[in-house]
Amino acid sequence: MTGLNEMQDIACRHVEGPLLILAGAGSGKTRVITHRVAYLMKHEGINPYHILAITFTNKAAAEMRERVNQIVGQGAERVWVSTFHSLCVRILRRYADRLDYNLNFNIYDSDDQKAVFKAILKDLSIDSKKYPEKMFMAEISKAKEKYISPDEYDRINATDYAKTKVAEVYREYSIRLKKFNAFDFDDLIYKTVELFEHHPDVLEAYQERFRYIMVDEYQDTNHIQFLLVKLLAKKYRNLCVVGDDDQSIYKFRGANITNILNFEQEYPEAKVVKLEQNYRSCATILNAANAVIRHNTGRRDKALWTEQGDGDKITFTESDTEYEEADKVASEIIKLTSGGIPYCDIAILYRTNAQSRVLGEKLVMRNIPYRVYGGTNFYERKEIRDILAYLKVVNNTEDDTYVKRIVNVPKRGIGDTTVNKIEIFAAVNGISLMDAMKKAKEIPGMSSKTAEKVNGFYQLIENYKKMVYEQEPISVLYDRILEDTGYEEQLIAEHTDESMGRLENLDELRNKVVLFEEDNEEATLGEFLEDIALVSDMDNLNADDNVVRLMTLHSAKGLEFPYVFMCGMEERIFPSGMAINSEDEDALEEERRLCYVGITRAMKKLYMSSAHSRMMHGSYNYNEASRFVREIPPMLFSNSGNIDRLNRHYEDYVQKNKEMNNGYSYGKNYGYAGKEYGSNNPYKKKTGTYNSMPQTKPAFGREFVVNMETHIDYQEGDRVRHMKYGTGTVIALVKGGKDYEVTVDFDRCGPRKMFASFAKLKKL
């Protein structure tokens, strides 16, 4: 127990009864967990056979076991250290027959699941283009996380036609999994809970086995995991959970913050220990984090502190564009490394993956080695490679490699067997795959129906080649590819977090196209592809780990770096526009928790930056600097005058908007320095519709324009296209001030109201 601080020591010595350890960022929670296990074994004489420690990753489980081994030595191997899924697999391998499964069941990954769903949709005559497999997979996964059966799902959603389709597929999917003697990943926990509820003797056996239970990262547990732990701990109630409600950032994965916030309601006799001493960051960084997170209402009161000194103040930088922002970041990195700081001590954090493109390009131009952590390089992502492959085929139809990549992407009924026939025909005749496709009807063994599909793909590429010949802008070609192929429509229809992220990346690629056209008035497609190839070529970078790390704020959780850059600190970027407009009060609070996570990754120095204008969806957007910057006291910044000016500018901005918009202000719960501006729902007008931020350039000391006149080229009844929602019909158009309120009935998601200046609708 030597070396533990007072609160860590108290947490380790609590043995009997429920225990909630609220462990702030950098407070040594892993140290507490491992030492508590050691204390139970060595001091209390508890048999390690009766101790269960649950973590979220196999890596964390392995590290925990290793550290316990180092402390206590012999006997530690008998402690059951496991992830939720590994624990449940071991239980089901022994008792799955109680649920009428064989013990040698298979575990399906996402590809296996998709194959089953594909067969089900075909058998049930459900159009997979309108209702993709991934949509069903995501919806059913959410149901299982909430421990909702097919019958219950059907009952809850009896009046929703789309949901009744999901219920039908969910029921059939469950039947087939049982027939195939298989579980998917969600089933591993779902079926274990079902086993415990229907077979109390099995539950009691494991309650006797696991008399002392510890759960790490409890703020990230979902409902089914909560139920599992509750059942196991019900008899002895020796449950210790460790977590930080201020770092609950995985709601999109099903995490339920109320599990940790309501722990004492579930266990009234629980002891609560707060770990607030931080061993990672200097005081300035911790004070900034505390100042931001205290604006949240759905949290436990605590504040990080340290015995380290104040350290360097935070640097906040404003730029005109995201390119200038990235350039300034690169310049500062060069200064740091010139002073002896290794690249690996530096991390660049951002809200969305799409932001990595501009940052990565600037780092390459400055010969700064980097690696995208927790994801692939922007140009290596599947959706980016797919669309670039289309462009490369249009530019050069002789390249069979790219033809093979896209011939059935999205799926158009040209499978591997057909491609093999085309390849053989091309080889025999000494021609390219595209030339072979032109003669599809002559290919031996090719049915007339398949030949038509092949010819359809050939004509598609020919149409694009004609656009290039007629010198259509690359951006127009890009939009046509996304629309004609159905690539974008498919991602919209899937409507999963993954598909929405891919859409954002495609938006960012379009930004690249538009900017290239602006910088090169007579640019050709070949020149654009060459520019991409040069920017994304990372072959000459060092292969070792001494690189700058680029990652999303979500990926950064659990990591730490001496020097951290938080980029894109702007309203509607971070916090996201979706969170700002959401009626879910926790949406904005989760964004603030994400900011708290980002700030507390920094050990020595924190940099924050914003851009006055940023290209999104192929057009420029102007946003105020993030409220999170304003929530940090100015005295914590090295350039505090900038923050004071931001505060004064925002007050002027709010007042001018009130004057020009009949008293309505903008900005939802816009707080800084302990203040709040605007109403609880300032986007909501008397009509009940939501208003977007006006096209306002925050000139920060210069003259700025509010509510520019909006011009549109469509009317009621016209067919239009939206970058996110796809195609639809304009059903209402109302002039209001200098903008139009447009209501569009979208083919995929139904009616949506929006303002024309931000909808960027294209008339079809």
PDB file of C-alpha atoms in Angstrom, residues 377-585:
ATOM      1  CA  ASN A 377      -4.980   7.798 -43.337  1.00  0.00           C
ATOM      2  CA  PHE A 378      -7.748   9.903 -44.873  1.00  0.00           C
ATOM      3  CA  TYR A 379      -6.974   8.786 -48.428  1.00  0.00           C
ATOM      4  CA  GLU A 380      -6.763   5.135 -47.352  1.00  0.00           C
ATOM      5  CA  ARG A 381     -10.345   4.966 -46.058  1.00  0.00           C
ATOM      6  CA  LYS A 382     -12.598   2.648 -48.020  1.00  0.00           C
ATOM      7  CA  GLU A 383     -15.135   5.233 -49.145  1.00  0.00           C
ATOM      8  CA  ILE A 384     -12.370   7.599 -50.267  1.00  0.00           C
ATOM      9  CA  ARG A 385     -10.533   4.842 -52.144  1.00  0.00           C
ATOM     10  CA  ASP A 386     -13.798   3.762 -53.802  1.00  0.00           C
ATOM     11  CA  ILE A 387     -14.670   7.200 -55.187  1.00  0.00           C
ATOM     12  CA  LEU A 388     -11.079   7.947 -56.165  1.00  0.00           C
ATOM     13  CA  ALA A 389     -11.083   4.590 -57.988  1.00  0.00           C
ATOM     14  CA  TYR A 390     -14.087   5.761 -60.022  1.00  0.00           C
ATOM     15  CA  LEU A 391     -12.229   8.948 -60.918  1.00  0.00           C
ATOM     16  CA  LYS A 392      -9.100   6.965 -61.825  1.00  0.00           C
ATOM     17  CA  VAL A 393     -11.062   4.628 -64.099  1.00  0.00           C
ATOM     18  CA  VAL A 394     -12.664   7.601 -65.841  1.00  0.00           C
ATOM     19  CA  ASN A 395      -9.218   9.113 -66.251  1.00  0.00           C
ATOM     20  CA  ASN A 396      -7.655   5.854 -67.462  1.00  0.00           C
ATOM     21  CA  THR A 397      -9.901   2.952 -68.433  1.00  0.00           C
ATOM     22  CA  GLU A 398      -6.892   0.734 -69.148  1.00  0.00           C
ATOM     23  CA  ASP A 399      -6.159   0.274 -65.429  1.00  0.00           C
ATOM     24  CA  ASP A 400      -7.845  -3.046 -64.630  1.00  0.00           C
ATOM     25  CA  THR A 401      -6.983  -2.810 -60.908  1.00  0.00           C
ATOM     26  CA  TYR A 402      -9.362   0.056 -60.276  1.00  0.00           C
ATOM     27  CA  VAL A 403     -11.980  -1.343 -62.640  1.00  0.00           C
ATOM     28  CA  LYS A 404     -12.118  -4.527 -60.561  1.00  0.00           C
ATOM     29  CA  ARG A 405     -12.440  -2.486 -57.364  1.00  0.00           C
ATOM     30  CA  ILE A 406     -15.551  -0.593 -58.459  1.00  0.00           C
ATOM     31  CA  VAL A 407     -17.274  -2.882 -60.952  1.00  0.00           C
ATOM     32  CA  ASN A 408     -19.590  -4.093 -58.199  1.00  0.00           C
ATOM     33  CA  VAL A 409     -19.378  -1.153 -55.750  1.00  0.00           C
ATOM     34  CA  PRO A 410     -22.094  -0.460 -54.807  1.00  0.00           C
ATOM     35  CA  LYS A 411     -23.413  -3.885 -55.666  1.00  0.00           C
ATOM     36  CA  ARG A 412     -24.971  -4.059 -59.118  1.00  0.00           C
ATOM     37  CA  GLY A 413     -25.154  -7.812 -59.703  1.00  0.00           C
ATOM     38  CA  ILE A 414     -21.676  -8.259 -61.206  1.00  0.00           C
ATOM     39  CA  GLY A 415     -20.159 -10.866 -58.920  1.00  0.00           C
ATOM     40  CA  ASP A 416     -16.786 -12.613 -58.834  1.00  0.00           C
ATOM     41  CA  THR A 417     -17.899 -15.340 -61.256  1.00  0.00           C
ATOM     42  CA  THR A 418     -18.868 -12.753 -63.855  1.00  0.00           C
ATOM     43  CA  VAL A 419     -15.639 -10.801 -63.342  1.00  0.00           C
ATOM     44  CA  ASN A 420     -13.659 -14.019 -63.849  1.00  0.00           C
ATOM     45  CA  LYS A 421     -15.383 -14.597 -67.196  1.00  0.00           C
ATOM     46  CA  ILE A 422     -14.619 -11.035 -68.261  1.00  0.00           C
ATOM     47  CA  GLU A 423     -10.969 -11.422 -67.233  1.00  0.00           C
ATOM     48  CA  ILE A 424     -10.583 -14.633 -69.235  1.00  0.00           C
ATOM     49  CA  PHE A 425     -12.180 -13.044 -72.310  1.00  0.00           C
ATOM     50  CA  ALA A 426      -9.935  -9.979 -71.955  1.00  0.00           C
ATOM     51  CA  ALA A 427      -6.799 -12.124 -71.620  1.00  0.00           C
ATOM     52  CA  VAL A 428      -7.654 -14.300 -74.632  1.00  0.00           C
ATOM     53  CA  ASN A 429      -8.290 -11.238 -76.802  1.00  0.00           C
ATOM     54  CA  GLY A 430      -5.494  -9.108 -75.368  1.00  0.00           C
ATOM     55  CA  ILE A 431      -7.752  -6.250 -74.335  1.00  0.00           C
ATOM     56  CA  SER A 432      -8.563  -4.357 -71.117  1.00  0.00           C
ATOM     57  CA  LEU A 433     -11.434  -5.245 -68.841  1.00  0.00           C
ATOM     58  CA  MET A 434     -13.354  -2.156 -69.955  1.00  0.00           C
ATOM     59  CA  ASP A 435     -12.953  -3.105 -73.614  1.00  0.00           C
ATOM     60  CA  ALA A 436     -14.081  -6.629 -72.760  1.00  0.00           C
ATOM     61  CA  MET A 437     -17.170  -5.235 -71.036  1.00  0.00           C
ATOM     62  CA  LYS A 438     -18.036  -3.381 -74.205  1.00  0.00           C
ATOM     63  CA  LYS A 439     -18.391  -6.819 -75.829  1.00  0.00           C
ATOM     64  CA  ALA A 440     -20.211  -8.425 -72.906  1.00  0.00           C
ATOM     65  CA  LYS A 441     -22.727 -10.215 -75.157  1.00  0.00           C
ATOM     66  CA  GLU A 442     -19.846 -12.049 -76.859  1.00  0.00           C
ATOM     67  CA  ILE A 443     -18.374 -13.431 -73.641  1.00  0.00           C
ATOM     68  CA  PRO A 444     -18.859 -17.240 -73.393  1.00  0.00           C
ATOM     69  CA  GLY A 445     -21.188 -18.357 -70.607  1.00  0.00           C
ATOM     70  CA  MET A 446     -22.498 -14.836 -69.991  1.00  0.00           C
ATOM     71  CA  SER A 447     -26.286 -14.703 -69.691  1.00  0.00           C
ATOM     72  CA  SER A 448     -28.115 -11.911 -71.480  1.00  0.00           C
ATOM     73  CA  LYS A 449     -29.323 -10.502 -68.145  1.00  0.00           C
ATOM     74  CA  THR A 450     -25.801 -10.364 -66.731  1.00  0.00           C
ATOM     75  CA  ALA A 451     -24.475  -8.929 -69.997  1.00  0.00           C
ATOM     76  CA  GLU A 452     -26.960  -6.070 -69.639  1.00  0.00           C
ATOM     77  CA  LYS A 453     -25.650  -5.287 -66.150  1.00  0.00           C
ATOM     78  CA  VAL A 454     -22.056  -5.325 -67.384  1.00  0.00           C
ATOM     79  CA  ASN A 455     -22.952  -3.089 -70.307  1.00  0.00           C
ATOM     80  CA  GLY A 456     -24.749  -0.738 -67.891  1.00  0.00           C
ATOM     81  CA  PHE A 457     -21.536  -0.282 -65.924  1.00  0.00           C
ATOM     82  CA  TYR A 458     -19.595   0.280 -69.155  1.00  0.00           C
ATOM     83  CA  GLN A 459     -22.053   2.959 -70.298  1.00  0.00           C
ATOM     84  CA  LEU A 460     -21.869   4.615 -66.868  1.00  0.00           C
ATOM     85  CA  ILE A 461     -18.102   5.073 -67.206  1.00  0.00           C
ATOM     86  CA  GLU A 462     -18.490   6.211 -70.812  1.00  0.00           C
ATOM     87  CA  ASN A 463     -20.909   8.923 -69.695  1.00  0.00           C
ATOM     88  CA  TYR A 464     -18.379  10.137 -67.158  1.00  0.00           C
ATOM     89  CA  LYS A 465     -15.629  10.131 -69.793  1.00  0.00           C
ATOM     90  CA  LYS A 466     -17.870  12.282 -71.980  1.00  0.00           C
ATOM     91  CA  MET A 467     -18.232  14.770 -69.110  1.00  0.00           C
ATOM     92  CA  VAL A 468     -14.437  15.008 -68.870  1.00  0.00           C
ATOM     93  CA  TYR A 469     -14.149  15.441 -72.653  1.00  0.00           C
ATOM     94  CA  GLU A 470     -16.683  18.264 -72.519  1.00  0.00           C
ATOM     95  CA  GLN A 471     -14.632  19.853 -69.680  1.00  0.00           C
ATOM     96  CA  GLU A 472     -17.330  19.633 -67.037  1.00  0.00           C
ATOM     97  CA  PRO A 473     -15.980  20.734 -63.614  1.00  0.00           C
ATOM     98  CA  ILE A 474     -14.483  17.948 -61.533  1.00  0.00           C
ATOM     99  CA  SER A 475     -16.901  18.807 -58.716  1.00  0.00           C
ATOM    100  CA  VAL A 476     -19.861  18.190 -61.050  1.00  0.00           C
ATOM    101  CA  LEU A 477     -18.380  14.840 -62.067  1.00  0.00           C
ATOM    102  CA  TYR A 478     -17.833  13.996 -58.396  1.00  0.00           C
ATOM    103  CA  ASP A 479     -21.474  14.723 -57.528  1.00  0.00           C
ATOM    104  CA  ARG A 480     -22.706  12.688 -60.502  1.00  0.00           C
ATOM    105  CA  ILE A 481     -20.683   9.659 -59.428  1.00  0.00           C
ATOM    106  CA  LEU A 482     -22.084   9.776 -55.884  1.00  0.00           C
ATOM    107  CA  GLU A 483     -25.621  10.148 -57.211  1.00  0.00           C
ATOM    108  CA  ASP A 484     -25.646   7.875 -60.296  1.00  0.00           C
ATOM    109  CA  THR A 485     -23.943   4.955 -58.572  1.00  0.00           C
ATOM    110  CA  GLY A 486     -26.162   5.193 -55.497  1.00  0.00           C
ATOM    111  CA  TYR A 487     -23.063   5.208 -53.283  1.00  0.00           C
ATOM    112  CA  GLU A 488     -24.201   8.149 -51.184  1.00  0.00           C
ATOM    113  CA  GLU A 489     -27.823   7.003 -51.157  1.00  0.00           C
ATOM    114  CA  GLN A 490     -26.786   3.643 -49.739  1.00  0.00           C
ATOM    115  CA  LEU A 491     -24.840   5.263 -46.882  1.00  0.00           C
ATOM    116  CA  ILE A 492     -27.795   7.520 -46.085  1.00  0.00           C
ATOM    117  CA  ALA A 493     -30.154   4.529 -46.069  1.00  0.00           C
ATOM    118  CA  GLU A 494     -27.893   2.568 -43.678  1.00  0.00           C
ATOM    119  CA  HIS A 495     -28.139   5.441 -41.182  1.00  0.00           C
ATOM    120  CA  THR A 496     -25.538   4.057 -38.791  1.00  0.00           C
ATOM    121  CA  ASP A 497     -22.789   5.945 -37.000  1.00  0.00           C
ATOM    122  CA  GLU A 498     -20.303   4.338 -39.371  1.00  0.00           C
ATOM    123  CA  SER A 499     -22.199   5.332 -42.514  1.00  0.00           C
ATOM    124  CA  MET A 500     -22.672   8.896 -41.269  1.00  0.00           C
ATOM    125  CA  GLY A 501     -18.932   9.117 -40.646  1.00  0.00           C
ATOM    126  CA  ARG A 502     -18.278   7.912 -44.182  1.00  0.00           C
ATOM    127  CA  LEU A 503     -20.610  10.584 -45.535  1.00  0.00           C
ATOM    128  CA  GLU A 504     -18.623  13.200 -43.627  1.00  0.00           C
ATOM    129  CA  ASN A 505     -15.438  11.896 -45.218  1.00  0.00           C
ATOM    130  CA  LEU A 506     -17.007  12.094 -48.691  1.00  0.00           C
ATOM    131  CA  ASP A 507     -18.020  15.666 -47.900  1.00  0.00           C
ATOM    132  CA  GLU A 508     -14.413  16.413 -46.991  1.00  0.00           C
ATOM    133  CA  LEU A 509     -13.170  14.900 -50.254  1.00  0.00           C
ATOM    134  CA  ARG A 510     -15.568  17.166 -52.116  1.00  0.00           C
ATOM    135  CA  ASN A 511     -14.062  20.100 -50.224  1.00  0.00           C
ATOM    136  CA  LYS A 512     -10.691  19.031 -51.617  1.00  0.00           C
ATOM    137  CA  VAL A 513     -12.136  18.947 -55.145  1.00  0.00           C
ATOM    138  CA  VAL A 514     -13.699  22.413 -54.853  1.00  0.00           C
ATOM    139  CA  LEU A 515     -10.556  23.978 -53.399  1.00  0.00           C
ATOM    140  CA  PHE A 516      -8.426  22.410 -56.129  1.00  0.00           C
ATOM    141  CA  GLU A 517     -10.729  23.912 -58.754  1.00  0.00           C
ATOM    142  CA  GLU A 518     -10.537  27.327 -57.096  1.00  0.00           C
ATOM    143  CA  ASP A 519      -6.738  27.221 -57.060  1.00  0.00           C
ATOM    144  CA  ASN A 520      -6.447  25.782 -60.594  1.00  0.00           C
ATOM    145  CA  GLU A 521      -9.026  27.327 -62.924  1.00  0.00           C
ATOM    146  CA  GLU A 522      -8.240  25.052 -65.894  1.00  0.00           C
ATOM    147  CA  ALA A 523      -7.449  21.971 -63.851  1.00  0.00           C
ATOM    148  CA  THR A 524      -7.835  18.561 -65.442  1.00  0.00           C
ATOM    149  CA  LEU A 525      -8.954  15.352 -63.761  1.00  0.00           C
ATOM    150  CA  GLY A 526      -5.474  13.894 -64.284  1.00  0.00           C
ATOM    151  CA  GLU A 527      -3.842  16.846 -62.527  1.00  0.00           C
ATOM    152  CA  PHE A 528      -6.232  16.517 -59.595  1.00  0.00           C
ATOM    153  CA  LEU A 529      -5.441  12.808 -59.184  1.00  0.00           C
ATOM    154  CA  GLU A 530      -1.733  13.557 -59.391  1.00  0.00           C
ATOM    155  CA  ASP A 531      -2.108  16.178 -56.631  1.00  0.00           C
ATOM    156  CA  ILE A 532      -3.884  13.616 -54.451  1.00  0.00           C
ATOM    157  CA  ALA A 533      -1.182  11.022 -55.067  1.00  0.00           C
ATOM    158  CA  LEU A 534       1.588  13.409 -54.035  1.00  0.00           C
ATOM    159  CA  VAL A 535      -0.171  14.598 -50.892  1.00  0.00           C
ATOM    160  CA  SER A 536      -1.076  11.121 -49.643  1.00  0.00           C
ATOM    161  CA  ASP A 537       2.276   9.450 -50.370  1.00  0.00           C
ATOM    162  CA  MET A 538       3.611   8.509 -46.917  1.00  0.00           C
ATOM    163  CA  ASP A 539       6.199   5.949 -48.058  1.00  0.00           C
ATOM    164  CA  ASN A 540       9.178   8.143 -47.200  1.00  0.00           C
ATOM    165  CA  LEU A 541       8.182   8.717 -43.581  1.00  0.00           C
ATOM    166  CA  ASN A 542      10.130   7.109 -40.776  1.00  0.00           C
ATOM    167  CA  ALA A 543       8.879   3.660 -39.854  1.00  0.00           C
ATOM    168  CA  ASP A 544       9.540   4.080 -36.124  1.00  0.00           C
ATOM    169  CA  ASP A 545       7.128   5.462 -33.540  1.00  0.00           C
ATOM    170  CA  ASN A 546       8.616   8.962 -33.445  1.00  0.00           C
ATOM    171  CA  VAL A 547       5.687  10.566 -35.267  1.00  0.00           C
ATOM    172  CA  VAL A 548       3.034  13.156 -34.467  1.00  0.00           C
ATOM    173  CA  ARG A 549      -0.224  11.423 -33.537  1.00  0.00           C
ATOM    174  CA  LEU A 550      -3.466  12.498 -35.204  1.00  0.00           C
ATOM    175  CA  MET A 551      -6.702  11.183 -33.740  1.00  0.00           C
ATOM    176  CA  THR A 552     -10.288  12.004 -32.912  1.00  0.00           C
ATOM    177  CA  LEU A 553     -11.112  13.076 -29.384  1.00  0.00           C
ATOM    178  CA  HIS A 554     -12.963   9.780 -28.906  1.00  0.00           C
ATOM    179  CA  SER A 555      -9.844   7.815 -29.863  1.00  0.00           C
ATOM    180  CA  ALA A 556      -7.711   9.840 -27.437  1.00  0.00           C
ATOM    181  CA  LYS A 557      -9.553   8.671 -24.312  1.00  0.00           C
ATOM    182  CA  GLY A 558      -7.187   6.830 -21.992  1.00  0.00           C
ATOM    183  CA  LEU A 559      -4.061   8.301 -23.595  1.00  0.00           C
ATOM    184  CA  GLU A 560      -1.786  11.169 -22.575  1.00  0.00           C
ATOM    185  CA  PHE A 561       0.700  13.419 -24.367  1.00  0.00           C
ATOM    186  CA  PRO A 562       3.027  16.183 -23.166  1.00  0.00           C
ATOM    187  CA  TYR A 563       1.850  18.538 -25.944  1.00  0.00           C
ATOM    188  CA  VAL A 564      -1.721  18.536 -27.261  1.00  0.00           C
ATOM    189  CA  PHE A 565      -3.324  20.560 -30.072  1.00  0.00           C
ATOM    190  CA  MET A 566      -7.143  20.710 -30.076  1.00  0.00           C
ATOM    191  CA  CYS A 567      -8.196  21.913 -33.543  1.00  0.00           C
ATOM    192  CA  GLY A 568     -11.549  23.037 -34.927  1.00  0.00           C
ATOM    193  CA  MET A 569     -12.732  24.729 -31.721  1.00  0.00           C
ATOM    194  CA  GLU A 570     -15.803  26.259 -33.370  1.00  0.00           C
ATOM    195  CA  GLU A 571     -19.533  26.174 -32.879  1.00  0.00           C
ATOM    196  CA  ARG A 572     -21.197  23.472 -35.024  1.00  0.00           C
ATOM    197  CA  ILE A 573     -17.841  21.715 -35.307  1.00  0.00           C
ATOM    198  CA  PHE A 574     -17.173  21.238 -31.607  1.00  0.00           C
ATOM    199  CA  PRO A 575     -19.759  21.153 -30.167  1.00  0.00           C
ATOM    200  CA  SER A 576     -21.297  19.600 -33.247  1.00  0.00           C
ATOM    201  CA  GLY A 577     -24.284  21.169 -34.963  1.00  0.00           C
ATOM    202  CA  MET A 578     -26.273  18.003 -34.280  1.00  0.00           C
ATOM    203  CA  ALA A 579     -25.663  18.331 -30.541  1.00  0.00           C
ATOM    204  CA  ILE A 580     -26.526  22.040 -30.543  1.00  0.00           C
ATOM    205  CA  ASN A 581     -29.844  21.426 -32.297  1.00  0.00           C
ATOM    206  CA  SER A 582     -30.706  18.246 -30.392  1.00  0.00           C
ATOM    207  CA  GLU A 583     -33.703  18.187 -28.081  1.00  0.00           C
ATOM    208  CA  ASP A 584     -31.786  15.705 -25.913  1.00  0.00           C
ATOM    209  CA  GLU A 585     -30.276  17.825 -23.143  1.00  0.00           C
TER     210      GLU A 585
END
